[in-house]
């Protein structure tokens, strides 16, 4: 039964008073009464409080800039105690404290006062070097994904770096290369946890591991037994109940009991062609038949090629349709016919101008092996344009693969200099999308931090809409709006001489005059109108490299 | 607070990278007598869940923070009692619950807290839905991204900065009361958004 809004409203008022600390004893009694008597009100309370707690977690973890004024990055001098760092320190301290305790114990330093040493009094040393810790802790790379449906909120794509953590697949097959040199094929449905470069845990799923000499000792743990590879290749398949089998394709593996206290260290060795079947009760039987439950890397790459060909075709259809959009100002699909061409054609139907001049960049492959792209690497690499006209609203769109943030600002498209009405579209090294518009003083619209270390090296879709009529700027990542910003006084935008992937400052002697992009571009469009969220989502969906 | 810089330790899972934050049957090997890598990893993976659980029982952020820290210490001390067949999150939340009760017993002079009975009811209510909290975290983040920039900024100002609501209000030229009301509306809106974005769990009648 649904409670009336009024009753809910009353409960929320009581919770709010409780949160603010100005609840009266009578109100408190009433709140307790409602929570005690009515499970539905309890649910409401829990949901509401989870939002409250979630907001403080989010606020601590988010590093959104205080205002919209760009501020040059300076190395942070102080350590901010946001939750993750706090946790790192706490956890680190716990482990350290424990080590100290055990050391103290074994070294006989414990004077036997009967009290535990007060951890809180342990000297505090400033974790000054923590601020310079690199942002990534990748231990593996996702190298293939075919027909994958992830069982996670985030859709990982080939090229993504992977930290320790879970990989969960509803279906499809992926290939993961660990930095130790071991590589695994995982076939869904599967739940597989990367623990370290030499260790992983398989809850269920099918896995084929190839382990070169450098990575000998690579271990896949399961809840029933651990498989330690002594060199080359084995398969493991495990169902949701924990029953499964291990088979050696080539080389040798050792099977260990996960519980080292109760069993001798290794149960048995398996050599090429041998295999065992095990179940949740702990019984292990030799396999008599040779079963290869998994596709091999060759088949996988063949399937990957097929998938890519389909996706490429889908994109080509969209590409043909896009060329006829009358609102296009400039459209570069980077599908030039020769490596020798140094002109980037504006592919808008009937386009007579706004071709780009390629400076320095190398031709390379794009979202699919068949697709072409330009690589921006050196600080001189750029595409120069001249876009005439004045546009009340503007949509900028690009498919880009960022390889690294070399400096505070990385250019997507910037006008030469920064004069009235000029747009500057760029990324910050923190992972913010920024649209700057010169209106008297420059106005910068920063998205929150949306690009993560895992986004480096994968193809991402970026779009920013400058909407004159609705007076707003909207940033999109992968077809989804990530932030909305109000424009106080919309002015028409003018582009004129401009650059993709770089910036030619005029009379700019400041610090941030180098803003070259480190990455690849394989599609770039300028529309003389504000595209809707649906249109942008559609562009993303028919252009995304993996589906 | 206790900070010791330990650079020689290589911790394997500290960050909550999106793909590692899964609500999972915990996969624990046998706990040793000393907190180990595994403890660190499990704690890192579940910290926001445990912190969230405590937060529903103790509305004051500073209280909840204190109890969370205390809970981490107790978890570490009791690590050898952890049975790997159990789920880490329910074990940890069970301990957190007693820490909340202890805390309230000591503190109860100057503030209104829930009775033990109500605390138990709220805690019990959550035990069934613990695995969903990671999903909720993600859903909440998505919902926050849908808010207008100024509303997000207000949340940051009120929840993150060292300033009090009064100071935030003064800066914005509004009354504290107006800010409290605004925050309440935003929480309600986010709660609805989170509820909508998660699959319904209602079963039967």
XYZ file of C-alpha atoms in Angstrom:
752
model
C 0.000 0.000 0.000
C 1.240 3.444 -0.876
C 1.397 6.048 1.810
C 0.035 9.422 0.998
C 2.459 12.111 0.012
C 1.445 14.013 3.112
C 2.534 11.234 5.456
C 5.808 10.861 3.601
C 6.267 14.575 3.710
C 5.846 14.551 7.454
C 8.424 11.822 7.888
C 10.899 13.701 5.682
C 10.375 16.832 7.778
C 11.176 14.860 10.902
C 14.291 13.349 9.321
C 15.406 16.792 8.158
C 15.035 18.164 11.668
C 17.000 15.156 12.926
C 19.742 15.862 10.379
C 19.863 19.528 11.256
C 20.080 18.719 14.937
C 17.083 20.871 15.832
C 14.571 18.109 16.394
C 12.487 18.456 19.564
C 12.107 15.525 21.951
C 8.434 15.224 20.930
C 9.320 15.130 17.251
C 12.033 12.612 17.960
C 9.571 10.369 19.735
C 7.212 10.689 16.782
C 10.012 9.796 14.334
C 10.888 6.737 16.396
C 7.254 5.708 16.569
C 6.821 5.883 12.805
C 10.027 3.976 12.134
C 9.098 1.332 14.670
C 5.575 0.747 13.465
C 5.759 1.030 9.737
C 8.248 -0.883 7.584
C 7.359 1.299 4.630
C 8.366 4.419 6.511
C 11.556 2.602 7.464
C 12.270 1.999 3.815
C 11.705 5.660 3.079
C 14.021 6.596 5.931
C 16.770 4.262 4.709
C 16.473 5.452 1.104
C 16.558 9.088 2.125
C 19.485 8.622 4.498
C 21.423 6.711 1.871
C 21.106 9.729 -0.380
C 22.295 11.922 2.468
C 25.347 9.766 3.186
C 25.961 9.264 -0.528
C 26.072 13.007 -1.032
C 28.790 13.491 1.524
C 30.802 10.685 -0.048
C 30.298 12.173 -3.471
C 31.174 15.663 -2.304
C 34.408 14.440 -0.770
C 35.340 12.450 -3.815
C 34.455 15.098 -6.342
C 36.903 17.730 -7.167
C 34.643 20.103 -8.985
C 36.080 23.560 -9.386
C 34.770 26.250 -7.104
C 33.661 28.527 -9.916
C 33.777 28.651 -13.652
C 36.831 30.830 -13.885
C 39.783 28.862 -15.238
C 42.627 28.713 -12.826
C 46.047 27.533 -13.875
C 47.038 24.303 -12.221
C 49.721 24.546 -9.674
C 51.084 21.547 -7.904
C 48.922 21.027 -4.868
C 50.946 21.842 -1.835
C 48.584 20.495 0.725
C 47.078 17.069 1.014
C 43.350 16.981 0.768
C 41.755 14.356 2.880
C 39.067 13.225 0.512
C 37.584 9.852 1.248
C 39.715 7.719 -1.035
C 42.951 9.179 0.179
C 41.695 9.130 3.702
C 40.910 5.492 3.278
C 44.253 4.779 1.741
C 45.935 6.391 4.678
C 43.721 4.689 7.177
C 44.192 1.304 5.648
C 47.877 1.888 5.205
C 48.094 2.930 8.807
C 46.256 -0.145 9.953
C 48.618 -2.395 8.131
C 51.597 -0.390 9.256
C 50.402 -0.343 12.805
C 49.934 -4.076 12.689
C 53.366 -4.631 11.294
C 54.800 -2.392 13.962
C 52.895 -4.265 16.619
C 54.035 -7.626 15.428
C 57.575 -6.406 14.966
C 57.530 -4.937 18.405
C 56.231 -8.170 19.764
C 58.807 -10.367 18.115
C 61.635 -8.035 18.904
C 60.637 -8.065 22.522
C 59.948 -4.382 22.571
C 56.611 -4.821 24.138
C 57.357 -3.893 27.693
C 54.496 -5.991 28.878
C 52.418 -3.241 30.400
C 49.377 -5.234 29.399
C 48.096 -2.393 27.256
C 47.996 -2.291 23.558
C 50.209 0.461 22.241
C 48.138 3.487 21.435
C 48.078 3.632 17.713
C 46.742 7.123 17.750
C 49.955 8.269 19.345
C 52.175 6.847 16.708
C 54.149 9.732 15.232
C 52.402 11.323 12.319
C 54.540 11.854 9.293
C 53.307 13.929 6.417
C 52.452 11.843 3.378
C 53.882 14.558 1.166
C 54.785 12.298 -1.712
C 51.245 10.935 -1.966
C 50.113 13.882 -4.049
C 52.432 12.853 -6.846
C 51.323 9.265 -6.999
C 50.293 8.509 -10.590
C 46.579 8.317 -11.135
C 46.562 4.868 -12.628
C 47.210 1.564 -10.997
C 46.572 -0.554 -14.015
C 47.682 -4.143 -13.826
C 46.175 -5.268 -17.103
C 44.866 -4.173 -20.459
C 41.637 -5.134 -22.156
C 42.771 -6.106 -25.642
C 39.681 -7.676 -27.237
C 35.972 -7.705 -26.596
C 33.643 -9.588 -28.889
C 29.883 -9.718 -28.548
C 30.196 -8.530 -24.995
C 27.436 -7.501 -22.693
C 28.971 -6.289 -19.451
C 27.404 -6.999 -16.135
C 28.760 -3.724 -14.815
C 27.503 -0.155 -14.987
C 30.402 0.831 -17.164
C 30.978 -0.383 -20.661
C 34.689 -1.143 -21.003
C 36.212 -1.077 -24.452
C 39.329 -2.632 -25.904
C 42.299 -0.483 -25.067
C 41.069 0.239 -21.558
C 43.543 -0.142 -18.724
C 42.306 -2.337 -15.908
C 42.986 -1.972 -12.214
C 42.651 -4.744 -9.716
C 38.962 -5.527 -9.541
C 36.075 -7.433 -11.016
C 35.354 -8.127 -14.651
C 31.839 -9.376 -15.069
C 30.323 -10.485 -18.337
C 26.794 -11.492 -19.100
C 27.933 -12.808 -22.447
C 30.671 -12.492 -25.020
C 34.403 -13.056 -24.884
C 37.224 -10.783 -23.842
C 40.977 -10.979 -23.907
C 42.929 -9.466 -21.057
C 46.692 -9.047 -20.993
C 48.240 -8.696 -17.576
C 51.381 -6.649 -17.150
C 53.204 -9.788 -16.013
C 52.852 -11.113 -19.557
C 50.092 -13.619 -18.802
C 47.069 -13.326 -21.024
C 43.594 -14.695 -20.475
C 40.549 -15.216 -22.623
C 37.367 -15.041 -20.617
C 34.077 -16.281 -21.982
C 30.845 -15.083 -20.402
C 28.810 -15.451 -18.379
C 31.754 -14.937 -16.096
C 32.861 -13.184 -12.948
C 36.601 -12.812 -12.824
C 38.624 -10.732 -10.414
C 42.032 -9.344 -11.237
C 44.019 -9.357 -8.032
C 47.597 -8.719 -9.068
C 49.668 -9.110 -12.226
C 50.233 -12.715 -11.207
C 46.972 -13.569 -9.538
C 43.295 -13.677 -10.398
C 40.164 -15.188 -8.951
C 37.462 -16.886 -10.974
C 34.028 -17.092 -9.424
C 32.478 -18.627 -12.499
C 32.977 -18.631 -16.253
C 35.347 -20.097 -18.804
C 38.929 -18.999 -18.900
C 41.853 -19.835 -21.106
C 45.203 -18.651 -19.789
C 48.434 -18.372 -21.733
C 51.432 -17.907 -19.555
C 54.852 -17.153 -21.011
C 58.040 -17.868 -19.157
C 58.127 -14.385 -17.658
C 54.822 -14.930 -15.939
C 55.366 -18.453 -14.622
C 53.545 -18.934 -11.373
C 50.500 -17.062 -12.628
C 47.669 -18.316 -10.449
C 43.945 -18.439 -10.946
C 42.142 -19.033 -7.697
C 38.693 -20.510 -7.384
C 36.715 -21.230 -4.293
C 37.636 -24.931 -4.591
C 41.196 -24.979 -5.808
C 43.978 -22.768 -7.085
C 45.590 -23.364 -10.437
C 49.236 -22.371 -10.660
C 50.686 -22.288 -14.142
C 54.205 -23.571 -14.596
C 54.282 -22.580 -18.260
C 52.204 -22.220 -21.172
C 48.510 -22.805 -21.505
C 45.486 -24.152 -19.666
C 41.727 -23.795 -19.573
C 39.442 -23.549 -16.605
C 35.710 -23.685 -16.667
C 33.572 -23.160 -13.655
C 29.827 -23.042 -13.229
C 27.949 -20.889 -10.756
C 27.854 -23.637 -8.129
C 31.616 -24.027 -8.047
C 31.820 -27.230 -10.085
C 34.316 -27.171 -12.845
C 37.269 -28.531 -14.685
C 40.856 -27.659 -15.445
C 42.730 -28.874 -18.460
C 46.252 -28.331 -19.647
C 46.572 -27.541 -23.340
C 50.314 -27.271 -23.269
C 52.883 -27.326 -20.491
C 52.235 -28.017 -16.852
C 50.087 -26.710 -14.011
C 49.936 -27.368 -10.291
C 46.700 -27.588 -8.389
C 46.642 -26.265 -4.847
C 44.030 -26.260 -2.188
C 42.864 -22.732 -1.418
C 42.937 -23.574 2.273
C 46.596 -24.060 2.936
C 46.151 -24.808 6.596
C 44.329 -28.065 6.214
C 45.817 -29.601 3.128
C 49.248 -30.303 1.831
C 50.451 -27.506 -0.384
C 49.768 -28.996 -3.740
C 47.241 -31.561 -4.673
C 48.596 -32.645 -7.992
C 50.385 -31.728 -11.156
C 48.835 -31.855 -14.580
C 50.733 -32.126 -17.821
C 49.803 -31.486 -21.445
C 46.479 -33.036 -22.329
C 45.628 -33.928 -18.748
C 42.690 -32.518 -16.882
C 40.589 -32.852 -13.765
C 37.017 -32.314 -12.855
C 36.218 -30.961 -9.406
C 33.073 -30.220 -7.512
C 32.016 -28.225 -4.534
C 32.317 -31.157 -2.161
C 36.011 -31.224 -2.838
C 36.292 -34.358 -4.892
C 38.705 -34.219 -7.800
C 38.646 -36.714 -10.643
C 40.852 -37.135 -13.653
C 39.213 -36.243 -16.914
C 39.260 -39.018 -19.429
C 38.100 -37.057 -22.451
C 39.790 -34.106 -23.906
C 37.421 -31.203 -23.865
C 38.347 -27.777 -25.103
C 35.585 -25.574 -23.805
C 36.857 -22.311 -25.189
C 37.557 -20.664 -28.441
C 41.166 -19.943 -29.068
C 42.779 -16.573 -29.688
C 42.732 -17.054 -33.472
C 39.016 -17.686 -33.514
C 38.476 -14.738 -31.234
C 40.346 -12.362 -33.458
C 38.453 -13.700 -36.450
C 35.169 -12.974 -34.653
C 36.479 -9.579 -33.611
C 37.181 -8.782 -37.265
C 33.673 -9.784 -38.251
C 32.191 -7.669 -35.511
C 34.314 -4.715 -36.489
C 33.293 -5.030 -40.098
C 29.626 -4.884 -39.089
C 30.176 -1.871 -36.883
C 32.150 -0.130 -39.554
C 29.322 -0.676 -42.031
C 26.844 0.747 -39.553
C 29.039 3.820 -39.172
C 29.385 4.207 -42.945
C 25.608 4.362 -43.245
C 25.446 7.069 -40.630
C 28.328 8.878 -42.273
C 26.469 9.003 -45.608
C 23.361 10.379 -43.919
C 25.306 12.930 -41.914
C 26.916 14.460 -44.995
C 23.523 15.697 -46.172
C 22.619 17.485 -42.916
C 21.998 21.085 -43.986
C 23.013 22.473 -40.605
C 26.552 21.137 -40.947
C 29.225 23.790 -41.141
C 32.131 21.437 -41.464
C 32.425 17.690 -41.355
C 35.700 15.806 -41.417
C 35.440 12.024 -41.511
C 39.180 11.568 -42.083
C 38.425 9.037 -44.838
C 40.914 10.490 -47.290
C 41.986 8.250 -50.105
C 45.729 8.528 -49.739
C 48.406 9.029 -47.150
C 49.937 11.662 -49.379
C 47.006 14.031 -49.186
C 47.621 16.915 -46.859
C 44.169 18.372 -47.254
C 41.437 17.262 -44.921
C 38.293 17.567 -46.994
C 35.124 19.049 -45.629
C 32.760 16.172 -46.470
C 29.560 18.151 -46.064
C 27.494 17.682 -49.203
C 28.151 20.577 -51.624
C 30.785 22.024 -49.355
C 32.802 24.670 -51.037
C 35.022 25.708 -48.193
C 36.383 24.893 -44.773
C 38.787 22.219 -45.956
C 41.518 21.625 -43.418
C 45.267 21.781 -43.966
C 47.121 18.952 -42.274
C 50.302 20.031 -40.561
C 52.632 17.371 -39.270
C 50.065 14.744 -38.234
C 50.533 11.142 -39.354
C 47.824 8.989 -40.882
C 46.912 5.978 -38.794
C 43.983 3.681 -38.094
C 40.816 4.799 -36.352
C 38.002 3.191 -34.403
C 38.185 0.146 -36.651
C 41.170 -1.142 -38.596
C 39.409 -0.122 -41.817
C 38.793 3.421 -40.569
C 41.387 6.114 -41.000
C 42.457 8.648 -38.430
C 45.030 11.345 -37.855
C 47.515 11.065 -35.065
C 48.446 14.184 -33.118
C 51.667 13.631 -31.262
C 54.181 16.399 -31.633
C 53.559 19.928 -30.421
C 53.588 21.045 -34.063
C 50.888 18.592 -35.203
C 47.593 20.270 -36.121
C 44.869 20.729 -38.722
C 44.344 24.340 -39.756
C 40.895 25.531 -40.791
C 39.082 28.609 -41.798
C 35.402 28.603 -40.956
C 33.534 31.696 -42.130
C 30.267 32.932 -40.686
C 28.566 33.708 -37.435
C 26.526 31.133 -35.523
C 23.994 31.765 -32.793
C 24.149 28.160 -31.687
C 26.912 25.670 -32.299
C 27.490 21.972 -31.730
C 31.015 20.580 -31.666
C 31.454 16.829 -31.956
C 34.492 14.571 -32.115
C 35.560 10.965 -31.883
C 38.899 11.063 -30.181
C 41.354 8.698 -28.561
C 43.401 10.470 -25.929
C 46.753 8.853 -25.268
C 47.745 11.094 -22.402
C 47.287 14.480 -20.844
C 50.659 16.070 -21.318
C 49.770 19.420 -19.856
C 46.961 21.337 -18.225
C 45.029 21.941 -21.440
C 44.716 19.696 -24.484
C 43.164 21.200 -27.612
C 40.176 19.805 -29.433
C 39.358 22.877 -31.510
C 40.510 26.371 -30.705
C 40.295 29.576 -32.686
C 43.556 31.348 -33.360
C 43.917 33.800 -30.523
C 40.871 34.533 -28.418
C 38.704 37.363 -29.698
C 35.075 38.298 -29.148
C 32.755 35.373 -29.879
C 35.587 32.859 -30.300
C 35.035 29.355 -28.926
C 37.840 27.310 -27.354
C 37.020 23.627 -26.991
C 39.526 21.692 -24.952
C 40.151 19.172 -22.195
C 41.909 19.590 -18.891
C 44.419 17.118 -17.531
C 42.003 16.342 -14.719
C 39.499 15.047 -17.251
C 37.154 18.029 -17.581
C 35.597 19.083 -20.890
C 35.848 22.834 -21.283
C 34.175 25.271 -23.616
C 35.563 28.759 -23.362
C 33.791 31.622 -25.075
C 35.262 35.080 -25.349
C 32.632 37.554 -24.239
C 34.525 40.539 -22.966
C 36.334 38.548 -20.314
C 36.546 34.876 -21.256
C 33.849 32.621 -19.904
C 34.740 28.973 -19.375
C 32.186 26.220 -18.983
C 33.844 23.312 -17.182
C 32.234 19.918 -17.028
C 32.904 17.970 -13.849
C 35.807 15.518 -14.023
C 34.387 12.970 -16.452
C 37.413 11.348 -18.046
C 39.115 8.721 -15.965
C 42.468 6.990 -16.408
C 40.554 4.084 -17.984
C 39.427 6.447 -20.742
C 42.971 6.963 -21.980
C 43.637 4.881 -25.041
C 40.006 4.174 -25.866
C 37.814 5.898 -28.417
C 35.494 8.373 -26.777
C 32.723 10.495 -28.197
C 32.715 14.116 -27.129
C 30.110 16.735 -27.912
C 29.456 20.218 -26.623
C 26.391 22.255 -27.458
C 26.258 26.031 -27.249
C 22.524 26.636 -27.241
C 21.656 30.281 -27.812
C 17.911 29.881 -27.523
C 17.839 27.857 -24.315
C 20.759 29.863 -22.961
C 22.786 26.848 -21.997
C 25.957 24.937 -22.676
C 25.758 21.154 -22.432
C 28.739 18.803 -22.437
C 28.320 15.180 -23.526
C 30.530 12.149 -23.080
C 29.638 9.000 -25.013
C 26.231 10.340 -25.920
C 25.232 11.195 -22.376
C 24.967 14.756 -21.050
C 27.469 15.196 -18.241
C 26.796 18.813 -17.348
C 24.514 21.735 -18.082
C 25.575 25.352 -17.676
C 23.547 28.511 -17.911
C 24.690 31.198 -20.322
C 23.992 34.638 -18.875
C 24.270 36.608 -22.108
C 24.379 34.451 -25.213
C 26.372 35.957 -28.046
C 26.844 34.663 -31.604
C 29.973 32.584 -32.104
C 32.566 33.210 -34.787
C 35.325 30.795 -35.667
C 37.399 32.128 -38.567
C 40.985 30.851 -38.536
C 41.162 27.932 -36.145
C 42.935 24.658 -35.404
C 41.957 21.124 -34.572
C 44.220 19.463 -32.055
C 46.315 22.521 -31.354
C 46.309 26.239 -30.737
C 48.008 29.200 -32.302
C 48.023 31.885 -29.668
C 48.083 35.483 -30.800
C 49.936 37.765 -28.476
C 49.717 35.094 -25.862
C 52.843 34.921 -23.830
C 51.323 33.232 -20.845
C 52.085 29.855 -19.422
C 49.556 27.804 -21.300
C 50.451 28.627 -24.862
C 51.250 24.992 -25.677
C 48.043 22.979 -25.727
C 48.692 20.321 -28.333
C 46.658 17.147 -28.247
C 48.237 13.781 -27.596
C 45.952 11.347 -29.325
C 43.977 10.461 -32.437
C 40.922 11.920 -34.114
C 38.852 10.083 -36.668
C 35.700 12.174 -36.945
C 34.994 15.821 -36.288
C 31.878 17.873 -36.987
C 30.654 21.409 -36.483
C 26.920 22.045 -36.687
C 25.466 25.539 -36.900
C 22.699 24.655 -34.468
C 22.116 23.078 -31.082
C 21.722 19.334 -31.501
C 19.264 17.685 -29.150
C 20.283 15.084 -26.590
C 18.544 12.417 -28.698
C 20.488 13.364 -31.807
C 23.777 13.222 -29.957
C 22.942 9.871 -28.411
C 22.129 8.567 -31.870
C 25.412 9.835 -33.293
C 27.210 8.074 -30.483
C 25.316 4.835 -30.856
C 25.814 4.416 -34.532
C 29.447 5.425 -34.293
C 30.628 3.569 -31.227
C 33.384 1.127 -31.998
C 31.993 -1.749 -29.927
C 28.460 -2.779 -29.285
C 43.435 10.392 13.294
C 46.232 8.052 12.594
C 48.461 8.512 9.660
C 51.662 6.706 9.135
C 53.381 6.992 5.866
C 54.293 3.566 4.646
C 55.790 3.749 1.225
C 57.261 0.318 1.149
C 53.880 -1.312 1.231
C 52.311 -2.074 -2.062
C 48.617 -2.121 -1.615
C 46.875 -3.854 -4.344
C 43.352 -2.479 -4.273
C 42.850 0.916 -2.896
C 40.957 2.920 -5.397
C 37.349 2.337 -6.093
C 37.666 2.030 -9.825
C 34.256 1.613 -11.289
C 34.659 -1.939 -12.430
C 36.019 -3.095 -9.151
C 33.083 -1.801 -7.163
C 30.789 -4.667 -7.561
C 28.469 -6.026 -5.016
C 29.905 -9.442 -4.752
C 29.745 -12.571 -2.819
C 32.953 -12.016 -0.954
C 35.749 -14.148 -2.051
C 37.850 -14.610 0.945
C 40.565 -17.089 1.556
C 41.376 -18.067 5.082
C 42.092 -15.035 7.208
C 45.439 -15.076 8.885
C 46.280 -13.793 12.333
C 47.581 -10.527 10.931
C 45.587 -8.205 8.701
C 46.902 -8.858 5.299
C 46.564 -7.760 1.751
C 43.225 -9.403 1.625
C 41.835 -7.498 4.558
C 43.031 -4.281 3.025
C 41.473 -5.197 -0.275
C 38.137 -6.162 1.230
C 37.997 -3.056 3.369
C 38.879 -0.863 0.439
C 36.192 -2.451 -1.649
C 33.497 -2.156 0.978
C 34.346 1.064 2.726
C 31.591 3.149 1.211
C 29.055 0.447 1.943
C 30.105 0.272 5.595
C 30.293 4.038 5.855
C 26.829 4.271 4.318
C 25.421 1.730 6.739
C 26.750 3.700 9.694
C 25.415 6.898 8.169
C 21.846 5.623 8.164
C 22.082 5.003 11.893
C 23.911 8.186 12.863
C 22.771 11.280 11.022
C 25.586 13.532 12.191
C 28.448 13.295 9.793
C 31.147 13.747 12.381
C 29.637 11.046 14.585
C 29.431 8.698 11.645
C 33.004 9.464 10.655
C 34.264 8.747 14.167
C 32.366 5.498 14.375
C 33.565 4.481 10.924
C 37.165 4.928 11.953
C 36.587 3.076 15.167
C 34.875 0.307 13.217
C 37.853 -0.061 10.889
C 40.103 -0.542 13.882
C 37.807 -3.125 15.391
C 37.488 -4.968 12.087
C 41.233 -5.173 11.930
C 41.517 -6.431 15.496
C 38.808 -9.005 14.920
C 40.044 -10.077 11.520
C 41.025 -13.500 12.810
C 37.417 -14.160 13.800
C 36.253 -13.584 10.252
C 34.999 -16.746 8.662
C 35.714 -16.848 4.970
C 32.401 -18.556 4.277
C 30.682 -15.386 5.448
C 30.157 -12.255 3.452
C 32.597 -9.537 4.455
C 29.986 -6.816 4.208
C 27.530 -8.408 6.618
C 30.309 -9.268 9.022
C 31.577 -5.686 8.916
C 28.127 -4.153 9.223
C 27.382 -6.401 12.183
C 30.442 -5.028 13.940
C 29.618 -1.490 12.845
C 26.182 -1.860 14.403
C 27.681 -2.625 17.821
C 30.082 0.256 17.455
C 27.152 2.586 16.806
C 25.424 1.296 19.912
C 28.560 1.721 21.997
C 29.059 5.188 20.682
C 25.522 6.188 21.546
C 25.833 4.824 25.033
C 28.829 6.993 25.709
C 27.495 10.068 23.962
C 23.850 10.046 24.825
C 23.910 13.046 27.132
C 23.873 15.918 24.678
C 22.027 14.659 21.647
C 18.953 12.728 20.701
C 19.687 9.282 19.352
C 17.526 6.373 18.343
C 16.639 3.773 20.908
C 18.366 0.408 20.538
C 15.106 -1.048 19.340
C 14.741 1.393 16.468
C 18.424 1.089 15.634
C 18.063 -2.673 15.339
C 15.017 -2.322 13.148
C 16.782 0.040 10.760
C 19.909 -2.117 10.699
C 17.892 -5.258 10.134
C 15.956 -3.554 7.397
C 19.195 -2.983 5.542
C 20.789 -6.374 5.825
C 18.711 -7.714 2.956
C 19.587 -4.856 0.687
C 23.313 -4.493 1.402
C 24.416 -5.931 -1.949
C 22.379 -3.274 -3.694
C 24.163 -0.357 -2.129
C 26.978 -0.291 -4.651
C 24.429 -0.104 -7.430
C 22.726 2.657 -5.497
C 25.978 4.524 -5.214
C 26.372 4.420 -8.961
C 22.743 5.374 -9.520
C 23.094 8.295 -7.145
C 26.163 9.531 -8.955
C 24.315 9.371 -12.256
C 21.418 11.279 -10.733
C 23.738 13.932 -9.315
C 25.142 14.433 -12.797
C 21.636 15.178 -14.000
C 21.260 18.083 -11.584
C 21.817 21.624 -12.726
C 25.300 22.977 -12.091
C 24.199 25.372 -9.378
C 22.416 22.650 -7.429
C 25.486 20.443 -7.618
C 27.552 23.345 -6.427
C 25.223 23.890 -3.489
C 25.585 20.250 -2.478
C 29.350 20.530 -2.696
C 29.311 23.709 -0.632
C 27.131 22.195 2.047
C 28.491 18.682 2.160
C 32.126 19.118 1.428
C 33.449 22.472 2.442
C 34.483 23.297 5.952
C 31.897 26.049 6.056
C 28.696 25.746 8.033
C 25.291 26.002 6.401
C 25.023 29.435 7.970
C 28.164 30.588 6.228
C 27.085 29.088 2.936
C 23.731 30.831 3.292
C 25.362 34.153 4.103
C 27.572 33.889 1.064
C 24.621 33.173 -1.190
C 22.536 35.901 0.424
C 19.880 33.428 1.537
C 18.576 32.350 4.918
C 19.860 29.136 6.486
C 16.320 27.916 6.533
C 16.006 28.376 2.785
C 19.212 26.399 2.268
C 18.004 23.574 4.506
C 14.741 23.428 2.565
C 16.563 23.479 -0.723
C 18.828 20.631 0.395
C 15.836 18.645 1.524
C 14.151 19.084 -1.855
C 17.330 18.043 -3.621
C 17.652 14.924 -1.466
C 14.050 14.014 -2.208
C 14.570 14.548 -5.898
C 17.703 12.421 -5.884
C 15.971 9.721 -3.848
C 13.187 9.534 -6.430
C 15.710 9.469 -9.233
C 17.678 6.643 -7.574
C 14.493 4.680 -6.914
C 13.469 5.037 -10.525
C 16.788 4.032 -11.936
C 16.992 0.802 -9.958
C 14.978 -2.268 -10.807
C 12.032 -2.614 -8.487
C 12.617 -5.125 -5.720
C 9.025 -5.429 -4.657
C 8.113 -9.058 -4.484
C 4.586 -10.339 -4.313
C 2.041 -8.329 -2.394
